[in-house]
Coordinates of C-alpha atoms and ligand atoms in Angstrom, one line a residue:
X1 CA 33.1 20.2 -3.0
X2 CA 29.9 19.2 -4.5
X3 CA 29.3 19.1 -8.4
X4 CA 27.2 21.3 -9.2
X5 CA 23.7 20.0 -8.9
X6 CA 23.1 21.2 -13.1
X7 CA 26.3 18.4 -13.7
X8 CA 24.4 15.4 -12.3
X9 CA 21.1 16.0 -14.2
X10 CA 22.2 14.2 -17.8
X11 CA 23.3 11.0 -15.7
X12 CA 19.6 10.9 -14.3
X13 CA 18.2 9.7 -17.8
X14 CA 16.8 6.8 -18.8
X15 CA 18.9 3.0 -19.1
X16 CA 21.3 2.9 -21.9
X17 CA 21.3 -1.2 -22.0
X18 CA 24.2 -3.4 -23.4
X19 CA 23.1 -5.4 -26.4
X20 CA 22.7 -8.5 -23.9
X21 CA 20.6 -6.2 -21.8
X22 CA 18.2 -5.3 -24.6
X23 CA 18.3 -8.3 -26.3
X24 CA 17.0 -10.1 -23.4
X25 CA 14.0 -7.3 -22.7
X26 CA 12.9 -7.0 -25.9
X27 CA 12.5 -11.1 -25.6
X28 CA 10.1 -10.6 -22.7
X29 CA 8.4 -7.9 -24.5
X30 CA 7.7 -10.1 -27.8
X31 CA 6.2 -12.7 -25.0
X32 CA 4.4 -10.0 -23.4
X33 CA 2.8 -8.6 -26.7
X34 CA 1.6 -12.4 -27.3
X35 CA 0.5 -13.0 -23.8
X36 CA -1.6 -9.6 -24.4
X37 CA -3.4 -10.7 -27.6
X38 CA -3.6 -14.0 -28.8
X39 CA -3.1 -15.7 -25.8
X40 CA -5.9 -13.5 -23.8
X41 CA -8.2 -14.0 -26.6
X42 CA -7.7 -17.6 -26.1
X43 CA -8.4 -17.6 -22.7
X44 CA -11.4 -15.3 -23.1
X45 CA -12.9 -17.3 -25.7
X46 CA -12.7 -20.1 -23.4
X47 CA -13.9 -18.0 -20.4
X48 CA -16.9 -17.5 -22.7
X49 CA -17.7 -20.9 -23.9
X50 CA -17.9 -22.0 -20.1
X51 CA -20.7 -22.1 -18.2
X52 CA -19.5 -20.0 -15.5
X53 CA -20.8 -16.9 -14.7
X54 CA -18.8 -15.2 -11.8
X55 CA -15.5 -14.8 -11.4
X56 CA -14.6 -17.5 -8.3
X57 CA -16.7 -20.2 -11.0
X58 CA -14.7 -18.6 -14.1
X59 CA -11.4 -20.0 -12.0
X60 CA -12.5 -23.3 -10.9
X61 CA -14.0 -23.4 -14.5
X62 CA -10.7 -22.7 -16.1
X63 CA -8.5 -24.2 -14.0
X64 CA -7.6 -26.9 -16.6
X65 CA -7.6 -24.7 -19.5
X66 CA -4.0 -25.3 -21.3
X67 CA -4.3 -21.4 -22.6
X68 CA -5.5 -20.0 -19.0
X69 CA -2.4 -21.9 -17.6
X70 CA -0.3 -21.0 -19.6
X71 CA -1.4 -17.3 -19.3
X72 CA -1.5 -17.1 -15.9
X73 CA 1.8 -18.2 -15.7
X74 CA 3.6 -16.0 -18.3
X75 CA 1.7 -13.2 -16.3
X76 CA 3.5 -13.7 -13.8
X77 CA 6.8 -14.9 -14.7
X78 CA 7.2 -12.7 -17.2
X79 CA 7.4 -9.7 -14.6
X80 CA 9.5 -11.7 -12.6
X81 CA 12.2 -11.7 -15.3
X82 CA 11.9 -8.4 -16.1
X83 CA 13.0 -7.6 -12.5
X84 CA 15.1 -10.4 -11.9
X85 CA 18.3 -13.1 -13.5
X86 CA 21.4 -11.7 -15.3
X87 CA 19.7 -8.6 -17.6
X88 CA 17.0 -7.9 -14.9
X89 CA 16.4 -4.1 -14.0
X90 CA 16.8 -4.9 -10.4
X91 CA 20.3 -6.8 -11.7
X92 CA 21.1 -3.9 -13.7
X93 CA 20.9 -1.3 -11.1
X94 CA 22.5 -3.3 -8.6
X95 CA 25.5 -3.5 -10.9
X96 CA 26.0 0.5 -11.2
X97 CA 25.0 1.4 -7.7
X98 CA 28.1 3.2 -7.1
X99 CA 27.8 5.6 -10.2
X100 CA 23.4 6.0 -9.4
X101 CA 23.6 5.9 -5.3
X102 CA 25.3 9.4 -5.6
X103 CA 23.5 11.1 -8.0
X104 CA 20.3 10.3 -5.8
X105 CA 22.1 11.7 -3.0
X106 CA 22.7 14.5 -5.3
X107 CA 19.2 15.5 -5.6
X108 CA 18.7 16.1 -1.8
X109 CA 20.7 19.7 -2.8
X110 CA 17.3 20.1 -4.8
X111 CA 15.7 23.4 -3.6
X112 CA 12.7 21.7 -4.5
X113 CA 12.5 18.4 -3.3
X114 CA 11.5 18.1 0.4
X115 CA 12.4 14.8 2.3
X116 CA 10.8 13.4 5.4
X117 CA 12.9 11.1 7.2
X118 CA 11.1 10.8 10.4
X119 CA 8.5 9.1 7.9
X120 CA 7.2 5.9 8.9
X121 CA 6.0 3.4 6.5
X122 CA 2.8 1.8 6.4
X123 CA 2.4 -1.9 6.5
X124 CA 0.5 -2.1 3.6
X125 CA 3.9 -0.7 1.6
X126 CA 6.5 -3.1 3.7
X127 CA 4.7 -6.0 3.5
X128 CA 4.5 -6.3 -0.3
X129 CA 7.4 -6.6 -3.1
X130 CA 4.3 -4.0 -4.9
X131 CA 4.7 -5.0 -8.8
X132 CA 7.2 -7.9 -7.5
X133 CA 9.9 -5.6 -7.4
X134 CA 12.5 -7.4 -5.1
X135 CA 13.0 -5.2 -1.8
X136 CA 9.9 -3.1 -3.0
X137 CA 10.2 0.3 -4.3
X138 CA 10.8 2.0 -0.5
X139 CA 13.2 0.4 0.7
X140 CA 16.5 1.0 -0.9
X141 CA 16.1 4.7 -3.3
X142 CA 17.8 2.9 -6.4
X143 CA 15.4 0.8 -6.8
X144 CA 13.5 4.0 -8.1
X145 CA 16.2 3.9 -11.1
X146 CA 14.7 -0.4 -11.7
X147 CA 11.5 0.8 -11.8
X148 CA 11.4 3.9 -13.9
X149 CA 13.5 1.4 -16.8
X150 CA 11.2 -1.2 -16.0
X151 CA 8.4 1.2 -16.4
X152 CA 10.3 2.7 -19.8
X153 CA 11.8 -0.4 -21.3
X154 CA 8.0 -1.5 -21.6
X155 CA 5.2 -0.7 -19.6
X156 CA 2.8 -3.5 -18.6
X157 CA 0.1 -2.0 -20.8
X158 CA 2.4 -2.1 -23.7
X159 CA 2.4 1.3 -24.6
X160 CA 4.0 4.6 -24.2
X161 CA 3.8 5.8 -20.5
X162 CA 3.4 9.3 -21.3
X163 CA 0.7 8.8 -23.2
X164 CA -1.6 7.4 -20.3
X165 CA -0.5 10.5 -18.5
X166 CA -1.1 13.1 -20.9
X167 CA -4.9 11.4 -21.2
X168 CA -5.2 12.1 -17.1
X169 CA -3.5 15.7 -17.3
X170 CA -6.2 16.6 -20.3
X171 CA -9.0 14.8 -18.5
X172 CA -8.4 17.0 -15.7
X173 CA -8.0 20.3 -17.7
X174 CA -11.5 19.2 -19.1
X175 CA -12.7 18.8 -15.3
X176 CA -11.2 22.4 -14.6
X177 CA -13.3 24.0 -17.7
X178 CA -16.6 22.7 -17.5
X179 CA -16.8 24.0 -13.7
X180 CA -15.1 27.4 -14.5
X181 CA -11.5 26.7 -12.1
X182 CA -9.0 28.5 -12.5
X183 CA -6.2 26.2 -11.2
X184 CA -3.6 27.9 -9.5
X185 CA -1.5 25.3 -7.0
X186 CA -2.3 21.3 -8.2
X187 CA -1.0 18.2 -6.0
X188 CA -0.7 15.1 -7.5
X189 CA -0.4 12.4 -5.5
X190 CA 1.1 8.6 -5.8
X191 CA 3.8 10.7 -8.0
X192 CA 6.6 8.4 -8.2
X193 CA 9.2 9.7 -10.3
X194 CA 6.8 12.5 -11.2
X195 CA 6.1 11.0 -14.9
X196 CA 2.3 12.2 -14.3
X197 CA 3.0 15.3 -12.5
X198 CA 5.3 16.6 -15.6
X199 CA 2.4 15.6 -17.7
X200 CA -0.1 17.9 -15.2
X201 CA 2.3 20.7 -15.7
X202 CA 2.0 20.5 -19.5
X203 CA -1.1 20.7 -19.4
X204 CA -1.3 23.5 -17.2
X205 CA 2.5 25.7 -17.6
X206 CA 0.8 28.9 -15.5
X207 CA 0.1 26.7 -12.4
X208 CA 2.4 26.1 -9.3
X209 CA 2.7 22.4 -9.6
X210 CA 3.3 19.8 -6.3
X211 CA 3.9 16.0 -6.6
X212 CA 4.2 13.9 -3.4
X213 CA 5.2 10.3 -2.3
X214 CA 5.7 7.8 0.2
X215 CA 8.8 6.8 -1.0
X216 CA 12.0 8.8 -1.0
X217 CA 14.2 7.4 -4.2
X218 CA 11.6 7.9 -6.8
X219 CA 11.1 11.4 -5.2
X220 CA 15.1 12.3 -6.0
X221 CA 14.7 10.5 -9.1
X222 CA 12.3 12.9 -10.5
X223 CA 13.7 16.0 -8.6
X224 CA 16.4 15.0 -11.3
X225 CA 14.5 14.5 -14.1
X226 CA 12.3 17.8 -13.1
X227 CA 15.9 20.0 -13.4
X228 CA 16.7 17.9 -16.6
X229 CA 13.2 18.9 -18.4
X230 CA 13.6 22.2 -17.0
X231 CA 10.1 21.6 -15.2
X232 CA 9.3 23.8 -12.0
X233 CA 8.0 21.0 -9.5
X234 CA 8.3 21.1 -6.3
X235 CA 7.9 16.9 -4.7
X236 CA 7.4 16.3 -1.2
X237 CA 7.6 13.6 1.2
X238 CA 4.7 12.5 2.6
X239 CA 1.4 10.0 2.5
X240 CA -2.0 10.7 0.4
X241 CA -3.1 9.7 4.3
X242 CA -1.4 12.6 6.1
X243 CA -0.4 15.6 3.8
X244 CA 2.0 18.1 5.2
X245 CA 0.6 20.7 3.4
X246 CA -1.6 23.2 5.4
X247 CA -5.5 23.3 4.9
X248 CA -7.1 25.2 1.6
X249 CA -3.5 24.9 -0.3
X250 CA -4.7 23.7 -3.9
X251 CA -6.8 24.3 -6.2
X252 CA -7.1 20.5 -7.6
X253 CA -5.8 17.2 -6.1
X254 CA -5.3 14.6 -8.1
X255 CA -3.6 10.7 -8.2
X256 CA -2.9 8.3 -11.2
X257 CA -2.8 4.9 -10.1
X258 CA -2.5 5.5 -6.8
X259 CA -5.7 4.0 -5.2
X260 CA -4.8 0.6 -6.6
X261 CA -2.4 0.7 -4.2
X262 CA -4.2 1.5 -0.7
X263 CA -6.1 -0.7 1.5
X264 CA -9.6 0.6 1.4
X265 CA -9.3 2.3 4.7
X266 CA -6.4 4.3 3.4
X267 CA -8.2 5.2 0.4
X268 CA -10.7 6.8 2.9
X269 CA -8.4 8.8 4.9
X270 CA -6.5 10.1 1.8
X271 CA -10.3 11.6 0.6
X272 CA -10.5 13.2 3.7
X273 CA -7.0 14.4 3.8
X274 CA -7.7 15.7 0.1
X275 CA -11.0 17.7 1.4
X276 CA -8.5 19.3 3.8
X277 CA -6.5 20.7 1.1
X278 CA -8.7 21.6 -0.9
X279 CA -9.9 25.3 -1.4
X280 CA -13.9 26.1 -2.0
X281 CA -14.7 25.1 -5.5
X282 CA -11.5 22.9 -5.4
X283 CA -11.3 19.9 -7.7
X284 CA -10.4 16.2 -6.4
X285 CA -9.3 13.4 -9.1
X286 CA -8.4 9.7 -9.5
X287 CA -7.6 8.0 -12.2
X288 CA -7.0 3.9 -11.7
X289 CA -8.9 1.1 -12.1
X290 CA -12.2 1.0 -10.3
X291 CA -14.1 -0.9 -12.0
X292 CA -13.5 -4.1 -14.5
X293 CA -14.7 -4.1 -18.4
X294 CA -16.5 -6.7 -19.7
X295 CA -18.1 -8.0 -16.6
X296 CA -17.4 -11.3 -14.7
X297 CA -14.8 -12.4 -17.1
X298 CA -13.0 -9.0 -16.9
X299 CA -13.4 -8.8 -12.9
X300 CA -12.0 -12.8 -13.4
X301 CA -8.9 -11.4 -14.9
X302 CA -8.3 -8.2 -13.5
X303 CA -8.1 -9.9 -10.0
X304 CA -6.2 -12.0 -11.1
X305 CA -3.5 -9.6 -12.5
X306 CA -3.8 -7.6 -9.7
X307 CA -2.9 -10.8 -7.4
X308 CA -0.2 -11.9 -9.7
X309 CA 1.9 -9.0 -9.9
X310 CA 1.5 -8.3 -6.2
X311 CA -1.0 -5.4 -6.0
X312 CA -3.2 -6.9 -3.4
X313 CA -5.4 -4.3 -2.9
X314 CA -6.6 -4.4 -6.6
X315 CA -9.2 -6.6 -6.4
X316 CA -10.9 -4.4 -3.5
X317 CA -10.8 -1.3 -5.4
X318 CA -13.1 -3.1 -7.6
X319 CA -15.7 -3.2 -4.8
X320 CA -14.8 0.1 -3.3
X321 CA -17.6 2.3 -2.1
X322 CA -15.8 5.5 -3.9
X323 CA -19.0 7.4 -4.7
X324 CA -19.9 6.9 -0.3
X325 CA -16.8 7.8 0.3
X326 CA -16.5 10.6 -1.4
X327 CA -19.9 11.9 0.0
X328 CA -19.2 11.3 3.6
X329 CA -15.8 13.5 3.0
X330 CA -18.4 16.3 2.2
X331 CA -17.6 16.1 -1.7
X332 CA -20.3 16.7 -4.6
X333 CA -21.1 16.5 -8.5
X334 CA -19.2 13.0 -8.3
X335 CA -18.6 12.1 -11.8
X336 CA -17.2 9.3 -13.2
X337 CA -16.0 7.8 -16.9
X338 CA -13.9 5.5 -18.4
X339 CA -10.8 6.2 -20.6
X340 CA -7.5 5.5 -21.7
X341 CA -5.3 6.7 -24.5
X342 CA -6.3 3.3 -26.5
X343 CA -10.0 3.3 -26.0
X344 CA -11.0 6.9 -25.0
X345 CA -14.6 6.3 -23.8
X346 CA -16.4 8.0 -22.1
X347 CA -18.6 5.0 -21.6
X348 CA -17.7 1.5 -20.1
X349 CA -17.5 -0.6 -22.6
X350 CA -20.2 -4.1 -22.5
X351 CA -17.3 -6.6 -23.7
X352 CA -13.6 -6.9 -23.4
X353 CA -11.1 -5.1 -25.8
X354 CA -9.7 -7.4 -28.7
X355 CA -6.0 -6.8 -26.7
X356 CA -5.5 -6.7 -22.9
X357 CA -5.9 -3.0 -21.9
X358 CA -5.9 -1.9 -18.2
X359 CA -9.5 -0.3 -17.6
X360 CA -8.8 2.9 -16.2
X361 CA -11.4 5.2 -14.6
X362 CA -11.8 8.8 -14.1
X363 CA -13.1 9.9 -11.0
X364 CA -13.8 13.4 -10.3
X365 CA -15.4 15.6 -7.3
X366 CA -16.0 18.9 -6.1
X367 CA -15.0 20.2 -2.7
X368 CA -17.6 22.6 -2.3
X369 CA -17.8 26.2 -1.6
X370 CA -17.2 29.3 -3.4
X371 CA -13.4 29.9 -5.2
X372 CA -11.8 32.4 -3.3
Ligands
SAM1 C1 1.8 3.1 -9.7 S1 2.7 4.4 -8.9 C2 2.0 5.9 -9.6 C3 2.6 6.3 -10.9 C4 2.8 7.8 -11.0 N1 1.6 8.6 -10.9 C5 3.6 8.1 -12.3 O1 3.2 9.0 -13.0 O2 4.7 7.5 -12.5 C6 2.1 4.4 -7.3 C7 2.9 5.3 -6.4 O3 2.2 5.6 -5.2 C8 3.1 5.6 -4.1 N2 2.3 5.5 -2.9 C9 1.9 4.3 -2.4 N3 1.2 4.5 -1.2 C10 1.2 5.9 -1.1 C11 0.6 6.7 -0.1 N4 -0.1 6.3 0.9 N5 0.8 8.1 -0.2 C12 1.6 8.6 -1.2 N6 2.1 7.8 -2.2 C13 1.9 6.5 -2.1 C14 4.1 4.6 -4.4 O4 5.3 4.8 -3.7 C15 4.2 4.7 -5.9 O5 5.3 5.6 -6.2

């Protein structure tokens, strides 16, 4: 007989390393701290001191530059060895597949956690190891287990995941107040292991919560964590493209860090999907990062990051038509600010941060229509 499905939720927590393992991490994390400060102010005051003024010149212009190489590099290394070699995530997992395999297989019994196995993956997801993860995040579901470590052990940012997702769920509960919702049923979309999703749901305890993904491990992973936190979420299968929930479901639908993710055409289609939804009055939400700080030296380096650690839709998000998009999908009062736990806007900032900070944005839009 099965355990009982309450047995397997204290196994689901986060990596409990070896010394070796944490030893090694925390090396990569004093690099990364360095990489994130000195090293980017180097490369920023030499940015500045050349004559280039967009972000192709900033690269031939910097080319040489000993700190810019040595940046760029250690950008992407750096995530490589967090992944990868003997105290890797990806290594780590590998070695205690037989005790995690089953306890994702586990979470299928989850009376709220709804698999699509019919689902077919996009190209845009098969075709890149997203973050460098080797095999991707979709194609084996313990990989899910590497990349919510990886995400714990040290985010790229440097900081405490939650509290980026605590900033979005409040963000959105500001949203909800100034137009008078009363949110009932939320989505959130892009919802991994449901890190932001738990967030939305403190935020919002009276409201019938819904997370959904393309990818099936980090969906059992958080139906796990979901019974462990005693958090009622229900996460479904399925892509921001084609939701298999039926029209006027939700009262808000929203994503964190998901758009960095889509082709641009996918991004459209998910808006429209969204409208769909959507109730009158409903409230649609992205946080990622749509737009660069500090100008062409900021759009210089964000690219770049996004193209080093395998997001290769990044850079077009920066040049995405959101606001068109939006309006075409029939939404109105588009809004739009900047914000992050570490520099809480609103406004865009005119220069770069003194520490490398990802520039999160927070787009917002009404489906309209009166509440019913
Ligand atoms: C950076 S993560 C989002 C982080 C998440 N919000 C959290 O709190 O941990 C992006 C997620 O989007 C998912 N994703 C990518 N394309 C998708 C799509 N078309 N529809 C739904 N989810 C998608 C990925 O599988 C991944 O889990």
């Amino acid at each position: 007989m099965n355990a009982p499905l309450k047995d397997v939720r204290p196994a689901s927590r986060a990596w409990q390393p070896s010394f070796e393992a944490d030893a090694y991490q925390s090396f990569l994390a004093g690099i990364k701290r360095h990489w994130g400060t000195e090293l980017y102010r180097e490369v920023v005051a030499g940015a500045e001191a050349s004559q280039a003024r967009d972000p192709a010149s900033l690269e031939q212009a910097m080319r040489g530059n000993a700190a810019y190489r040595l940046y760029a590099w250690l950008e992407r290394r750096v995530q490589q060895l967090k992944w990868s070699g003997r105290w890797g995530f990806s290594t780590l997992v590998e070695q205690q597949r037989d005790q995690l395999a089953p306890l994702l297989e586990a979470a299928t019994r989850s009376d709220r956690l709804a698999l699509d196995p019919d689902l077919t993956m996009p190209a845009y997801i098969t075709e890149t190891e997203t973050h460098q993860q080797p095999g991707g995040l979709w194609r084996d579901p313990v990989n899910a287990y590497a990349l919510a470590w990886y995400t714990t052990g040290l985010s790229f940012a440097g900081s405490n995941p939650d509290d980026l997702v605590d900033f979005y769920a409040a963000r959105i509960r500001e949203r909800c107040t100034e137009i008078g919702l009363q949110a009932r049923a939320i989505l959130d979309e892009g919802c991994t292991a449901g890190r932001s999703t738990r967030a939305i749901k403190r935020a919002f305890p009276e409201a019938q919560l819904y997370g959904c993904d393309i990818c099936e491990g980090s969906l059992r992973l958080g139906a796990l964590r979901n019974l462990e936190e005693a958090c009622d979420i229900t996460l479904v299968q399925c892509s921001a493209e084609s939701l298999s929930f039926p029209d006027a479901s939700f009262d808000v639908v929203a994503s964190q860090w998901l758009w960095h993710e889509l082709p641009p055409a996918a991004i459209r289609q998910s808006i429209i999907e969204a409208r769909r939804v959507l109730r009158p009055g409903g409230l649609f939400v992205a946080y990622d990062m749509m737009s660069a700080v500090g100008g062409p030296i900021g759009e210089w380096l964000l690219s770049g990051y996004a193209a080093r650690n395998n997001e290769p839709y990044g850079h077009a998000l920066l040049h995405f038509d959101w606001q068109g998009a939006l309006e075409q999908a029939g939404f109105t009062d588009i809004r739009s600010r900047y914000g992050l736990p570490q520099d809480p806007g609103p406004g865009l900032p005119a220069t770069l941060p003194p520490r490398r900070l990802h520039p999160m944005i927070f787009v917002s839009a009404v489906r309209p229509g009166a509440p019913f």
